[in-house]
PDB file of C-alpha atoms in Angstrom:
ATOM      1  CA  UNK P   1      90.909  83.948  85.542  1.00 68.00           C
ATOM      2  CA  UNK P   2      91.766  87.149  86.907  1.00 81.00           C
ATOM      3  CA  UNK P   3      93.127  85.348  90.283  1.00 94.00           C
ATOM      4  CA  UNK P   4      93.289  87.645  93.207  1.00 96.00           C
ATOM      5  CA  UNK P   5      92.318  91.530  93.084  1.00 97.00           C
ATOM      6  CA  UNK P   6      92.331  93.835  95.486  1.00 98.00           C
ATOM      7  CA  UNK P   7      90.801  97.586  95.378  1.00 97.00           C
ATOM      8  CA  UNK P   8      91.859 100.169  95.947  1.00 97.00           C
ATOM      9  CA  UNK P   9      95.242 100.333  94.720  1.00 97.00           C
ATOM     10  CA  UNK P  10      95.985 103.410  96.187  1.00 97.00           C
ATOM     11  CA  UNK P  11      94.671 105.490  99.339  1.00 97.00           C
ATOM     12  CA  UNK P  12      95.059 108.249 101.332  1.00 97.00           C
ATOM     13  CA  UNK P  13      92.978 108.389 104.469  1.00 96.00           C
ATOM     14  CA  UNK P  14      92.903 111.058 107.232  1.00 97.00           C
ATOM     15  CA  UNK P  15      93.587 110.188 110.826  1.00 97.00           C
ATOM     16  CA  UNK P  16      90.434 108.483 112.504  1.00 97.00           C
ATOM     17  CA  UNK P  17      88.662 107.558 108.634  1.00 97.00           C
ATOM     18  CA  UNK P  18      87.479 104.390 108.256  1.00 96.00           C
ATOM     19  CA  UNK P  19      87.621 102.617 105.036  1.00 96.00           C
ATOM     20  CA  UNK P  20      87.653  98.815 103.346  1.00 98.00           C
ATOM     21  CA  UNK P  21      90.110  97.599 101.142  1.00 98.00           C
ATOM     22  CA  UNK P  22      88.539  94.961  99.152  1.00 98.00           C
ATOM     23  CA  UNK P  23      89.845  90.891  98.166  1.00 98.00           C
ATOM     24  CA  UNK P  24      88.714  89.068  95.660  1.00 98.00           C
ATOM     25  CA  UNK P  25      89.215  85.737  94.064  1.00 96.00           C
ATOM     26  CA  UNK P  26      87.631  83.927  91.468  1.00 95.00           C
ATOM     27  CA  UNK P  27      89.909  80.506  92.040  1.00 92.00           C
ATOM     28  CA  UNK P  28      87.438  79.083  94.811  1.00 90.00           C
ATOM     29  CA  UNK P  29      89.993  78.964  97.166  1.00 90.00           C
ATOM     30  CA  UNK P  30      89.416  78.289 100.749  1.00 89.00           C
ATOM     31  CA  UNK P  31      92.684  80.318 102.307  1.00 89.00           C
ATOM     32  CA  UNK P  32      92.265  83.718 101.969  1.00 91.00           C
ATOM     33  CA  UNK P  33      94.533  86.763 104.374  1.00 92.00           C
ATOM     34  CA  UNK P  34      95.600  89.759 104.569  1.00 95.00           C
ATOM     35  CA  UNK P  35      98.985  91.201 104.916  1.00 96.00           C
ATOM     36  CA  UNK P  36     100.743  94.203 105.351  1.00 97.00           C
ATOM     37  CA  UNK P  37     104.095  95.066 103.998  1.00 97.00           C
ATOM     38  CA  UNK P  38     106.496  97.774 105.266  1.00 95.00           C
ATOM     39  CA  UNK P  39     109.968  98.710 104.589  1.00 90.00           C
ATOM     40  CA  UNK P  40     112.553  96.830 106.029  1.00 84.00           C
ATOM     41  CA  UNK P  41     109.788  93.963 107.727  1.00 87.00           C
ATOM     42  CA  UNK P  42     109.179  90.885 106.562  1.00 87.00           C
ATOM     43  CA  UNK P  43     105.194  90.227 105.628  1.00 92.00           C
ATOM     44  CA  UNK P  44     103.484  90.214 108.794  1.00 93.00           C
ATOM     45  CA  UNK P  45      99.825  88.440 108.907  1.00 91.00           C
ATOM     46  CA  UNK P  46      96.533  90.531 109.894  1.00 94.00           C
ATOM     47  CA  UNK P  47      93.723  88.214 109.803  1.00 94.00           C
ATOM     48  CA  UNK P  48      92.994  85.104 107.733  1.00 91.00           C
ATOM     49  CA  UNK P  49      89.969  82.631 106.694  1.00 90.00           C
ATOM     50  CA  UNK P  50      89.880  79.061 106.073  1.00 86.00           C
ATOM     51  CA  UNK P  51      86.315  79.233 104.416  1.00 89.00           C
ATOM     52  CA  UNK P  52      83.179  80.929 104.389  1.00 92.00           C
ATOM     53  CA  UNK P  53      81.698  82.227 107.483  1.00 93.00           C
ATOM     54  CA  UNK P  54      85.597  81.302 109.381  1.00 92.00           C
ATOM     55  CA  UNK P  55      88.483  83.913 110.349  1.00 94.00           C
ATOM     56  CA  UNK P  56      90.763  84.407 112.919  1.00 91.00           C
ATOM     57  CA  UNK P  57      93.339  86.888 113.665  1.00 92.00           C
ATOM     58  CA  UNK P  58      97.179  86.928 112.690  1.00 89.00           C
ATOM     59  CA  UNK P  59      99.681  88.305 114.005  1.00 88.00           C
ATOM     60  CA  UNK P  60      98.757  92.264 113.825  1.00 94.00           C
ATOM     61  CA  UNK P  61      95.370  91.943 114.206  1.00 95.00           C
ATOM     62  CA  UNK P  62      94.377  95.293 116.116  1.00 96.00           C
ATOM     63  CA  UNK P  63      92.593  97.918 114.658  1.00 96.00           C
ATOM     64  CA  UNK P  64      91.455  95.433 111.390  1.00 97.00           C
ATOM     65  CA  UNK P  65      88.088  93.698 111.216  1.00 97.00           C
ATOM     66  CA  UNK P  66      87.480  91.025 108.885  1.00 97.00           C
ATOM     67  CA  UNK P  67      84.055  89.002 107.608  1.00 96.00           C
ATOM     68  CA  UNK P  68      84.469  86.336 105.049  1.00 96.00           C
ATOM     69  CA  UNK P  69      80.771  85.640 104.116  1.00 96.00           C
ATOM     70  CA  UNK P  70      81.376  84.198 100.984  1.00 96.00           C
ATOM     71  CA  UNK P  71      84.235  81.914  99.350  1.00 94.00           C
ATOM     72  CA  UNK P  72      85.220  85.035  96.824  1.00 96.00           C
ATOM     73  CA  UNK P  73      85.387  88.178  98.529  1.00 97.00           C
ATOM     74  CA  UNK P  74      87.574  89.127 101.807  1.00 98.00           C
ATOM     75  CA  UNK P  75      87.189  92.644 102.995  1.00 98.00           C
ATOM     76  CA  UNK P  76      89.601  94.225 105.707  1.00 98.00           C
ATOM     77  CA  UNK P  77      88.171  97.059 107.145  1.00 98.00           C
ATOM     78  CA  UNK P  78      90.175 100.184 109.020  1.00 96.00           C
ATOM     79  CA  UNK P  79      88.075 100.827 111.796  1.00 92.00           C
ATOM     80  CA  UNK P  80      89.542 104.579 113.052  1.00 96.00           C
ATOM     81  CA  UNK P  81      93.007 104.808 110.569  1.00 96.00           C
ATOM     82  CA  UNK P  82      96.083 105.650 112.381  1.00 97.00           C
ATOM     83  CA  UNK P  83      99.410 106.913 111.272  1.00 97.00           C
ATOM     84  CA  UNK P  84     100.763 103.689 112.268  1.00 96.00           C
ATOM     85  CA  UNK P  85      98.419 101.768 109.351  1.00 97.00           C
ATOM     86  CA  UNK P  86     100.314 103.450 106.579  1.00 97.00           C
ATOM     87  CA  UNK P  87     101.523 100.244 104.637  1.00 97.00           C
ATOM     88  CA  UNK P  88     101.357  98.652 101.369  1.00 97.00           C
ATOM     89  CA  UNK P  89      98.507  95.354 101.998  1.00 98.00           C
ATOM     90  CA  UNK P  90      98.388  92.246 100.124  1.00 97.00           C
ATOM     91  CA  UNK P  91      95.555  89.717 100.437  1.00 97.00           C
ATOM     92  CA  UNK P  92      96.195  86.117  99.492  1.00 93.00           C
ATOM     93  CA  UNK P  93      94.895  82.551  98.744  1.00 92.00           C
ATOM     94  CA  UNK P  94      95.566  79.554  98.530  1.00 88.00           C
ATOM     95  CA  UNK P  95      93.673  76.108  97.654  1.00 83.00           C
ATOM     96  CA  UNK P  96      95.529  74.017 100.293  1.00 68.00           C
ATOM     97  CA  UNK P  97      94.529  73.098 103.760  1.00 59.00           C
ATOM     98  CA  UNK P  98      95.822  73.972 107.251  1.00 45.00           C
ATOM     99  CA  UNK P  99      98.097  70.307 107.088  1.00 39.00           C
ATOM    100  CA  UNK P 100      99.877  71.377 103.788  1.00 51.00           C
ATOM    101  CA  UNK P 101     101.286  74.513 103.226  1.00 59.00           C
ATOM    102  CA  UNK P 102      99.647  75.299 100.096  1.00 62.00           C
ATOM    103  CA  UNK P 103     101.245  78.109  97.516  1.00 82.00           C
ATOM    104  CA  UNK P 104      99.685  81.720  98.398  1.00 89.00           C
ATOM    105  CA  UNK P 105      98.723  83.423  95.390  1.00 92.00           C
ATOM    106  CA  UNK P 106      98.780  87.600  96.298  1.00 95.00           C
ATOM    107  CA  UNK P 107      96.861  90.165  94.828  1.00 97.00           C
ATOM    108  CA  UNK P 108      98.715  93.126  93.373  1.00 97.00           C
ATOM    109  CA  UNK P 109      98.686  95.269  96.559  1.00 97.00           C
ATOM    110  CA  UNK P 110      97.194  98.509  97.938  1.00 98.00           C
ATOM    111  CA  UNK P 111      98.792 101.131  98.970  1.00 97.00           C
ATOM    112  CA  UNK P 112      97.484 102.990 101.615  1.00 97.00           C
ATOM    113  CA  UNK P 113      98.701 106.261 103.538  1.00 97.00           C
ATOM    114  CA  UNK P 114      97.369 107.956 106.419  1.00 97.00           C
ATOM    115  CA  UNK P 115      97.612 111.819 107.224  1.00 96.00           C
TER     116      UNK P 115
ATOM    117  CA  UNK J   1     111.118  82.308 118.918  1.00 60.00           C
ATOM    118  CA  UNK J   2     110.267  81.585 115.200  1.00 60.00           C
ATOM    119  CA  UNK J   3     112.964  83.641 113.096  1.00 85.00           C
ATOM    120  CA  UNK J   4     114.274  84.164 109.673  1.00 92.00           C
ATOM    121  CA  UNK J   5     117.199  85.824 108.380  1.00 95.00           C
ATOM    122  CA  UNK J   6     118.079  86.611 104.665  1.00 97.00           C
ATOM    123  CA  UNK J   7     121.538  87.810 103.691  1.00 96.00           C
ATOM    124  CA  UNK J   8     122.556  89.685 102.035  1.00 97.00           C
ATOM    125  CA  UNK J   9     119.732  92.384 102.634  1.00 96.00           C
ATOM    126  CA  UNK J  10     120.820  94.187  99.351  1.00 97.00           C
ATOM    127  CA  UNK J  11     122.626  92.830  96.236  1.00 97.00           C
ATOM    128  CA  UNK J  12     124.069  94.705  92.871  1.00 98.00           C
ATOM    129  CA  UNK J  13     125.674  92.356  89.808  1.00 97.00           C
ATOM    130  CA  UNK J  14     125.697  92.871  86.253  1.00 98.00           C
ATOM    131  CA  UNK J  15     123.609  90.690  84.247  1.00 98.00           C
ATOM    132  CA  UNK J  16     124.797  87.756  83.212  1.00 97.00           C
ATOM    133  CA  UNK J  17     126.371  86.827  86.646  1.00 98.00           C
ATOM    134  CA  UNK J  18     125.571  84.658  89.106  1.00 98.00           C
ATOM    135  CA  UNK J  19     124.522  85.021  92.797  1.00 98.00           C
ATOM    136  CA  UNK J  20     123.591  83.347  95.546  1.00 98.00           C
ATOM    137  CA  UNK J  21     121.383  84.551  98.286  1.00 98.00           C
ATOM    138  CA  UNK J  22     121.093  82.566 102.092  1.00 98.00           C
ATOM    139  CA  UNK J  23     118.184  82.253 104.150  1.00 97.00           C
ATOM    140  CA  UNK J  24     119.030  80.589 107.639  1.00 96.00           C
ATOM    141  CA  UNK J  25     115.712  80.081 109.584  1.00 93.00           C
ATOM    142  CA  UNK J  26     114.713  78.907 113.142  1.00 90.00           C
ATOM    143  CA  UNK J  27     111.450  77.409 112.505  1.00 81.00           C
ATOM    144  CA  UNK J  28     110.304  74.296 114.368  1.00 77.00           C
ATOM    145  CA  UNK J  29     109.206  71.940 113.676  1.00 73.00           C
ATOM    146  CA  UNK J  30     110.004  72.717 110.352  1.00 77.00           C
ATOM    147  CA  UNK J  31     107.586  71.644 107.142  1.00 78.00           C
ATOM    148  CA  UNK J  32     108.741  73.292 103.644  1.00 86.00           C
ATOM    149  CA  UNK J  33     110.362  76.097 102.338  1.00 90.00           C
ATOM    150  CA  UNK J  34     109.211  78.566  99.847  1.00 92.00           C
ATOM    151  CA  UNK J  35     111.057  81.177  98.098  1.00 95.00           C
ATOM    152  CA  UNK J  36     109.269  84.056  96.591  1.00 95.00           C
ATOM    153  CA  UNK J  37     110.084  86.385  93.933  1.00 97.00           C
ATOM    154  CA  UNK J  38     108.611  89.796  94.678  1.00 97.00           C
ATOM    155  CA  UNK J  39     108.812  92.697  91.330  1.00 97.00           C
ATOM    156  CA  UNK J  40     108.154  96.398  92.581  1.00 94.00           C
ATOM    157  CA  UNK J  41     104.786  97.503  92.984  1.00 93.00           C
ATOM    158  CA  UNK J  42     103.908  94.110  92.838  1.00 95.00           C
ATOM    159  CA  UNK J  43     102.759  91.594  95.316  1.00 96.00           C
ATOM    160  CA  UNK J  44     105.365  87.906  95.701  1.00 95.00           C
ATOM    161  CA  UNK J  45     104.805  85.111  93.294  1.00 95.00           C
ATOM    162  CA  UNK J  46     106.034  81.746  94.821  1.00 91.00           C
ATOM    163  CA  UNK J  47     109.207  80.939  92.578  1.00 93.00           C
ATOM    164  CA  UNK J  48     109.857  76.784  94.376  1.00 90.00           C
ATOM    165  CA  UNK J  49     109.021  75.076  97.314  1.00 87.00           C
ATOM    166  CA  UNK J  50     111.822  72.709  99.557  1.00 89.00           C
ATOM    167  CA  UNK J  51     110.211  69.996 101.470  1.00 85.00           C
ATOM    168  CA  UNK J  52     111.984  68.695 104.703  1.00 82.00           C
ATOM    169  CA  UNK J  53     113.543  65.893 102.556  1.00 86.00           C
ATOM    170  CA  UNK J  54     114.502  67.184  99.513  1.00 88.00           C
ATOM    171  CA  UNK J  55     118.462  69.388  99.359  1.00 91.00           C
ATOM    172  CA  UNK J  56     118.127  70.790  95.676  1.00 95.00           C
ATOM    173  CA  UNK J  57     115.584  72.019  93.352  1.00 94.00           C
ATOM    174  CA  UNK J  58     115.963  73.278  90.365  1.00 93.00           C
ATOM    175  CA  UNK J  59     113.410  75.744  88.451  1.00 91.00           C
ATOM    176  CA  UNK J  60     114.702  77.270  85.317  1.00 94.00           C
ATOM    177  CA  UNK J  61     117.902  78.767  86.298  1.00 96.00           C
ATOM    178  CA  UNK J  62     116.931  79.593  89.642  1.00 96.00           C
ATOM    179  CA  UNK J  63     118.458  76.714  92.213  1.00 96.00           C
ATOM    180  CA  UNK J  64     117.241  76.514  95.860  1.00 96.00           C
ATOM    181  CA  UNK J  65     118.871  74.406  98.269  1.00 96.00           C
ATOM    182  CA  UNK J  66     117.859  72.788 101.435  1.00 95.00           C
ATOM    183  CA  UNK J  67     119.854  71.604 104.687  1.00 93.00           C
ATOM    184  CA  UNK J  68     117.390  71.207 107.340  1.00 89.00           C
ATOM    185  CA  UNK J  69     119.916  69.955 109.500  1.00 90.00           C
ATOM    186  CA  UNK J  70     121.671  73.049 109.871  1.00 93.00           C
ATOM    187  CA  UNK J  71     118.049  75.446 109.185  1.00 92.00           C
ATOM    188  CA  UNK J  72     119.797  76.967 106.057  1.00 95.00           C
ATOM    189  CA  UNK J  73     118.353  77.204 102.423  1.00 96.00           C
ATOM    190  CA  UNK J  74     119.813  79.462  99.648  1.00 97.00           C
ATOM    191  CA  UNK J  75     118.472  80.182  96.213  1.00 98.00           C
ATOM    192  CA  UNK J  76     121.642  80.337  93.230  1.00 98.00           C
ATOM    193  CA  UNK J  77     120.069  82.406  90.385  1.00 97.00           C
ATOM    194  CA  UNK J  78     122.800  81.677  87.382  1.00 97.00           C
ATOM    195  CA  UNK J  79     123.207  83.712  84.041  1.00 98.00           C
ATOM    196  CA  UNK J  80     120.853  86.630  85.749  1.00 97.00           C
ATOM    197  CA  UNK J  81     118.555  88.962  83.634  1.00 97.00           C
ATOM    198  CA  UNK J  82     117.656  92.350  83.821  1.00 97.00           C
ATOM    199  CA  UNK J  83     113.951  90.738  84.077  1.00 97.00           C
ATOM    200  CA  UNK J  84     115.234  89.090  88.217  1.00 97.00           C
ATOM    201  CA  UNK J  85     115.634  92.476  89.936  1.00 98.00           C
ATOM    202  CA  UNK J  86     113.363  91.618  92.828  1.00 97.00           C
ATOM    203  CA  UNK J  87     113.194  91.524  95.758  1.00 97.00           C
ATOM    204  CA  UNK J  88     113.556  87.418  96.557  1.00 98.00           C
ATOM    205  CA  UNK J  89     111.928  86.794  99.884  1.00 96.00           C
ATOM    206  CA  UNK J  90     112.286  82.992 101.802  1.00 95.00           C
ATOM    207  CA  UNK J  91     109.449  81.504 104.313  1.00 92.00           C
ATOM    208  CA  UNK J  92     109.608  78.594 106.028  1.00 89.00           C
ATOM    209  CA  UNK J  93     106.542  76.856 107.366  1.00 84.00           C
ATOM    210  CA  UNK J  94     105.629  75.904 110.723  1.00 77.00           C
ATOM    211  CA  UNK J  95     103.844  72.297 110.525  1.00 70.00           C
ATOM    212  CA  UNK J  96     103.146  72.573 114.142  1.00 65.00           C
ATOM    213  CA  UNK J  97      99.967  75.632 113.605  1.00 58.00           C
ATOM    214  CA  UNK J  98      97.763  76.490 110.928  1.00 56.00           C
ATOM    215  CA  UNK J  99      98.375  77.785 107.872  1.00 53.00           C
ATOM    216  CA  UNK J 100      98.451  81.343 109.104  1.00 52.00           C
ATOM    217  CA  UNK J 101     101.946  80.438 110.722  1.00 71.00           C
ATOM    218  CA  UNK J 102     104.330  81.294 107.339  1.00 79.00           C
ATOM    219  CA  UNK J 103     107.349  83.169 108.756  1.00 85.00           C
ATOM    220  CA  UNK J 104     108.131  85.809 106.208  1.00 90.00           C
ATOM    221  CA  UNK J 105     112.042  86.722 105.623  1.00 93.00           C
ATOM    222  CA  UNK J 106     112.523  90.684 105.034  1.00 95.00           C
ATOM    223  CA  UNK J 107     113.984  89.421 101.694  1.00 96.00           C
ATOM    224  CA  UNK J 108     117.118  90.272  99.862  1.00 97.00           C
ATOM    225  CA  UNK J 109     116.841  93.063  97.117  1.00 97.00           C
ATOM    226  CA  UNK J 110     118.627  92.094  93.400  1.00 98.00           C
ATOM    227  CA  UNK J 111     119.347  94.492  91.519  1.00 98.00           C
ATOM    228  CA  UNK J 112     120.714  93.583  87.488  1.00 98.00           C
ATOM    229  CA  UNK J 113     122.913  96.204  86.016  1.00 97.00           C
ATOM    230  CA  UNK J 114     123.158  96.151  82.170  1.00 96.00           C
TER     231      UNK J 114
END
């Protein structure tokens, strides 16, 4: 199993691009978010899904769209890129439930920078 | 308001010490605990998980301990390798929301000096 994979790794964008990272698992897990990752911050939560055709938004939600229209695949699109978006993401999984706080399995990261 | 603090933010021993880093948290009502191990360029892999009733957990010769009583956890790493720079990130859990509630710590950064 290849577990969770994210592309691209790395990214430079201009100011007002859009673009998609990309999330994949091949675990069938129902959890599946994105995070984003800057120096001296703590992971903070963009959008997540608890299953197919499900998301909702996190905690820095704005300028992100998400679809999750099958179990595998996760996309977070940049709708207009800002300055402000420059930050390494990390999509996760997990198998567990919204009761259990299930182990969150990341993807390797993508580094993304915008001019 | 939901917080977590990690001390110390940055750490330097030689390998084959020992170390200790805190987490003191303010979730509630409080679930589990996870600590994470997080390499450079890499994203965190979870290293143990604390549940509200349990004070010690050992995995390998990384120790976490739990005292929900006073909201503080810390992680003892003993005989350290050049392999556990990281950066070793805590998150609590908020049973009271979904899932997406995990309250990331800013983590503490290890560094092993030969």
């Amino acid at each position: 199993n290849a577990g969770v994979t994210q592309t691209p790794k790395f990214q430079v964008l201009k100011t007002g691009q859009s673009m998609t990272l990309q999330c994949a698992q091949d675990m069938n897990h129902e959890y599946m978010s994105w995070y984003r990752q800057d120096p001296g911050m703590g992971l903070r939560l963009i959008h997540y899904s608890v299953g197919a055709g499900i998301t909702d938004q996190g905690e820095v939600p704005n300028g992100y769209n998400v679809s999750r229209s099958t179990t595998e695949d996760f996309p977070l699109r940049l709708l207009s890129a800002a300055p402000s978006q420059t930050s390494v993401y990390f999509c996760a999984s997990s198998p567990h439930g919204r009761e259990v706080a299930g182990e969150l399995f990341f993807g390797e990261g993508s580094r993304l920078t915008v001019l | 308001k939901n917080q977590v603090e990690q001390s110390p933010q940055s750490l330097i021993i030689l390998e084959g010490k020992n170390c200790t880093l805190q987490c003191n948290y303010t979730v509630s009502p409080f679930s589990n605990l996870r600590w994470y191990k997080q390499d450079t360029g890499r994203g965190p892999v979870s290293l143990t998980i604390m549940t509200f009733s349990e004070n010690t957990k050992s995995n390998g010769r990384y120790t976490a301990t739990l005292d929900a009583d006073t909201k503080q956890s810390s992680l003892h790493i003993t005989a350290s390798q050049l392999s556990d720079s990281a950066s070793y990130i805590c998150v609590p859990y908020d049973r009271g929301s979904t899932l997406g509630r995990l309250y990331f710590g800013r983590g503490t950064q290890l560094t092993v000096w030969p």
